[in-house]
Amino acid sequence: MSCTWTASFSMYGWLAVLVSAGVGCNQEARAQVATDPLGPLYCYQIAVAAQLDLDHAVQLCSAALSDAPGRCYAVALDRFHGLASQKILQLCRAATSLAPVSCYARLDSIGTLTEDQMIAYCTTACSLGPPPAQVASPACLDGAARFTDLSLQSAGELCQASRSAGPVQCYIAGQQLHELADSKVVQLCAESRRCQYTY
């Protein structure tokens, strides 16, 4: 994904930069988001490989649409040595591409904004996913009952607002991550944690 960065510096200062930088990128990003039921697991593996602790990796990757938040974290960690890992976590949470890293780098090169201003602007406000299901998928709860040893309550947490049996696929694959408790794998794979845009 490439975004055109154009801004005129006038009396409006950094606000003009922010407005012009975001408009084209947001529209382009909406068209390119795809979901992968195993996305949270791939994201988690990338984040842990980048030395993010387990709990923060789960926080970063919960309900991720792909591995993008993990890739964003790893790239930002390598690129922005002066930025604290907590700030990078904030920047990359819900990312659907490397756009937050590109945005931060561009604004950082201008040199007029604080770290907090750049992170607030460049952070994905809401991951772009399909609209929430009106009714949770019965295939998800059925799969959880048949193929996992989850309690009914945990299966309900995993499948709440699910669109398919994808969370069960994610959970089963996540069982191979022996360092994570079942509750953390449920948290990682549940689609109900996704933020949705309303139109």
Short mmCIF file of C-alpha atoms in Angstrom, two decimals:
data_model
loop_
_atom_site.label_atom_id
_atom_site.label_comp_id
_atom_site.label_asym_id
_atom_site.label_seq_id
_atom_site.Cartn_x
_atom_site.Cartn_y
_atom_site.Cartn_z
CA MET A 1 0.00 0.00 0.00
CA SER A 2 1.32 3.41 -0.87
CA CYS A 3 -0.09 6.67 0.29
CA THR A 4 0.65 10.06 -1.13
CA TRP A 5 1.82 12.53 1.46
CA THR A 6 1.09 16.12 0.55
CA ALA A 7 0.78 19.05 2.86
CA SER A 8 1.17 22.76 2.73
CA PHE A 9 2.67 24.41 5.76
CA SER A 10 0.64 27.45 6.58
CA MET A 11 -0.62 29.05 9.72
CA TYR A 12 -2.50 25.80 10.49
CA GLY A 13 0.79 24.05 11.28
CA TRP A 14 0.74 20.36 12.04
CA LEU A 15 -3.06 20.08 11.69
CA ALA A 16 -2.82 20.63 7.93
CA VAL A 17 -0.23 17.88 7.72
CA LEU A 18 -2.37 15.47 9.69
CA VAL A 19 -5.56 16.07 7.72
CA SER A 20 -3.97 15.80 4.29
CA ALA A 21 -1.89 12.75 5.24
CA GLY A 22 -4.78 10.68 6.51
CA VAL A 23 -7.54 11.13 3.95
CA GLY A 24 -6.18 9.09 1.04
CA CYS A 25 -4.58 6.42 3.19
CA ASN A 26 -7.74 5.58 5.12
CA GLN A 27 -9.77 5.02 1.97
CA GLU A 28 -7.04 2.85 0.45
CA ALA A 29 -6.68 0.79 3.63
CA ARG A 30 -10.39 -0.08 3.75
CA ALA A 31 -10.15 -1.73 0.35
CA GLN A 32 -7.19 -3.94 1.25
CA VAL A 33 -8.14 -5.60 4.54
CA ALA A 34 -8.51 -9.38 4.51
CA THR A 35 -9.17 -11.63 7.47
CA ASP A 36 -7.39 -14.85 8.38
CA PRO A 37 -8.73 -17.02 11.23
CA LEU A 38 -5.15 -17.77 12.26
CA GLY A 39 -4.10 -14.11 12.03
CA PRO A 40 -3.97 -13.63 15.81
CA LEU A 41 -1.62 -16.60 16.16
CA TYR A 42 0.71 -15.47 13.38
CA CYS A 43 0.72 -11.99 14.91
CA TYR A 44 1.51 -13.41 18.35
CA GLN A 45 4.42 -15.49 17.02
CA ILE A 46 5.96 -12.47 15.29
CA ALA A 47 5.54 -10.29 18.40
CA VAL A 48 7.12 -12.88 20.70
CA ALA A 49 10.00 -13.33 18.23
CA ALA A 50 10.50 -9.55 18.48
CA GLN A 51 10.99 -10.01 22.26
CA LEU A 52 7.56 -8.74 23.33
CA ASP A 53 6.50 -10.48 26.55
CA LEU A 54 3.64 -12.99 26.37
CA ASP A 55 0.92 -10.86 27.99
CA HIS A 56 1.69 -7.84 25.84
CA ALA A 57 1.83 -10.03 22.72
CA VAL A 58 -1.67 -11.31 23.54
CA GLN A 59 -2.81 -7.71 24.09
CA LEU A 60 -1.32 -6.62 20.76
CA CYS A 61 -2.72 -9.52 18.75
CA SER A 62 -6.15 -10.17 20.28
CA ALA A 63 -8.69 -10.46 17.44
CA ALA A 64 -6.13 -9.36 14.85
CA LEU A 65 -7.36 -9.69 11.28
CA SER A 66 -3.91 -10.83 10.16
CA ASP A 67 -0.30 -10.84 11.34
CA ALA A 68 -0.12 -7.08 10.68
CA PRO A 69 0.02 -5.85 14.31
CA GLY A 70 2.96 -8.18 14.99
CA ARG A 71 4.77 -7.12 11.82
CA CYS A 72 4.08 -3.48 12.67
CA TYR A 73 5.54 -3.98 16.16
CA ALA A 74 8.66 -5.77 14.88
CA VAL A 75 9.36 -3.17 12.18
CA ALA A 76 8.72 -0.22 14.52
CA LEU A 77 10.96 -1.75 17.18
CA ASP A 78 13.80 -2.03 14.65
CA ARG A 79 13.20 1.39 13.14
CA PHE A 80 12.42 3.67 16.10
CA HIS A 81 15.09 2.90 18.72
CA GLY A 82 14.13 5.84 20.94
CA LEU A 83 10.45 4.86 21.13
CA ALA A 84 9.43 2.86 24.22
CA SER A 85 7.94 -0.57 23.56
CA GLN A 86 4.67 0.48 25.25
CA LYS A 87 4.34 3.34 22.73
CA ILE A 88 5.06 0.94 19.86
CA LEU A 89 2.41 -1.40 21.25
CA GLN A 90 -0.06 1.49 21.24
CA LEU A 91 0.95 2.48 17.70
CA CYS A 92 0.52 -1.03 16.28
CA ARG A 93 -2.57 -2.32 18.12
CA ALA A 94 -5.29 -3.13 15.54
CA ALA A 95 -2.97 -2.39 12.59
CA THR A 96 -4.01 -3.94 9.29
CA SER A 97 -0.79 -3.03 7.48
CA LEU A 98 2.51 -1.26 8.10
CA ALA A 99 0.78 2.10 7.57
CA PRO A 100 1.15 3.17 11.24
CA VAL A 101 4.95 2.77 10.93
CA SER A 102 5.04 4.74 7.66
CA CYS A 103 2.80 7.43 9.13
CA TYR A 104 4.94 7.79 12.26
CA ALA A 105 8.17 7.89 10.22
CA ARG A 106 6.78 10.59 7.94
CA LEU A 107 5.54 12.78 10.78
CA ASP A 108 8.77 12.19 12.73
CA SER A 109 10.78 13.44 9.75
CA ILE A 110 8.85 16.72 9.84
CA GLY A 111 9.99 17.19 13.44
CA THR A 112 7.22 19.47 14.72
CA LEU A 113 5.07 16.98 16.65
CA THR A 114 5.55 15.23 19.97
CA GLU A 115 5.73 11.45 20.23
CA ASP A 116 2.26 11.34 21.76
CA GLN A 117 0.76 13.50 18.99
CA MET A 118 2.29 11.30 16.29
CA ILE A 119 1.14 8.08 17.96
CA ALA A 120 -2.36 9.44 18.52
CA TYR A 121 -2.62 10.37 14.87
CA CYS A 122 -1.01 7.27 13.35
CA THR A 123 -2.63 4.60 15.51
CA THR A 124 -5.34 2.56 13.81
CA ALA A 125 -8.52 3.84 15.40
CA CYS A 126 -10.45 0.70 14.64
CA SER A 127 -9.44 -2.38 12.70
CA LEU A 128 -11.38 -2.58 9.49
CA GLY A 129 -13.26 -5.83 9.51
CA PRO A 130 -16.51 -7.08 8.18
CA PRO A 131 -19.59 -5.82 10.00
CA PRO A 132 -20.38 -7.74 13.18
CA ALA A 133 -22.58 -10.80 12.86
CA GLN A 134 -26.18 -10.21 13.87
CA VAL A 135 -26.19 -13.66 15.42
CA ALA A 136 -23.06 -15.55 16.47
CA SER A 137 -22.18 -18.51 14.27
CA PRO A 138 -23.62 -21.79 15.58
CA ALA A 139 -20.82 -23.58 13.69
CA CYS A 140 -18.34 -21.95 16.06
CA LEU A 141 -20.05 -23.15 19.23
CA ASP A 142 -20.64 -26.59 17.71
CA GLY A 143 -16.96 -26.84 16.74
CA ALA A 144 -15.87 -25.72 20.19
CA ALA A 145 -18.06 -28.40 21.80
CA ARG A 146 -16.90 -31.14 19.43
CA PHE A 147 -13.21 -30.43 18.97
CA THR A 148 -12.04 -28.73 22.17
CA ASP A 149 -12.24 -29.36 25.89
CA LEU A 150 -13.39 -25.81 26.63
CA SER A 151 -16.09 -25.24 29.23
CA LEU A 152 -19.38 -23.92 27.89
CA GLN A 153 -18.55 -20.48 29.31
CA SER A 154 -15.13 -20.37 27.63
CA ALA A 155 -16.60 -21.66 24.36
CA GLY A 156 -19.18 -18.88 24.57
CA GLU A 157 -16.44 -16.28 25.09
CA LEU A 158 -14.53 -17.69 22.12
CA CYS A 159 -17.56 -17.73 19.82
CA GLN A 160 -19.41 -14.57 20.87
CA ALA A 161 -20.06 -12.41 17.76
CA SER A 162 -18.26 -14.94 15.55
CA ARG A 163 -18.99 -15.00 11.82
CA SER A 164 -17.76 -18.57 11.28
CA ALA A 165 -15.92 -21.42 12.95
CA GLY A 166 -12.70 -19.43 12.49
CA PRO A 167 -12.17 -18.78 16.22
CA VAL A 168 -12.25 -22.55 16.86
CA GLN A 169 -9.65 -23.11 14.13
CA CYS A 170 -7.53 -20.42 15.73
CA TYR A 171 -7.98 -21.90 19.22
CA ILE A 172 -7.06 -25.44 18.10
CA ALA A 173 -3.94 -24.17 16.33
CA GLY A 174 -3.16 -22.01 19.36
CA GLN A 175 -3.01 -25.09 21.59
CA GLN A 176 0.46 -25.65 20.11
CA LEU A 177 1.61 -22.48 21.87
CA HIS A 178 2.31 -24.28 25.13
CA GLU A 179 3.43 -21.12 26.89
CA LEU A 180 -0.13 -19.72 26.79
CA ALA A 181 -2.98 -20.70 29.11
CA ASP A 182 -6.25 -21.67 27.43
CA SER A 183 -7.85 -18.42 28.60
CA LYS A 184 -5.14 -16.42 26.80
CA VAL A 185 -5.68 -18.41 23.58
CA VAL A 186 -9.43 -17.71 23.85
CA GLN A 187 -8.65 -14.01 24.33
CA LEU A 188 -6.31 -14.08 21.33
CA CYS A 189 -8.77 -15.83 18.97
CA ALA A 190 -12.17 -14.36 19.92
CA GLU A 191 -13.64 -12.18 17.17
CA SER A 192 -15.83 -10.28 19.64
CA ARG A 193 -12.84 -8.09 20.52
CA ARG A 194 -12.77 -6.63 17.03
CA CYS A 195 -13.77 -3.04 16.66
CA GLN A 196 -16.22 -2.35 13.85
CA TYR A 197 -17.09 0.67 11.78
CA THR A 198 -20.75 1.43 11.29
CA TYR A 199 -21.87 2.84 7.99
#
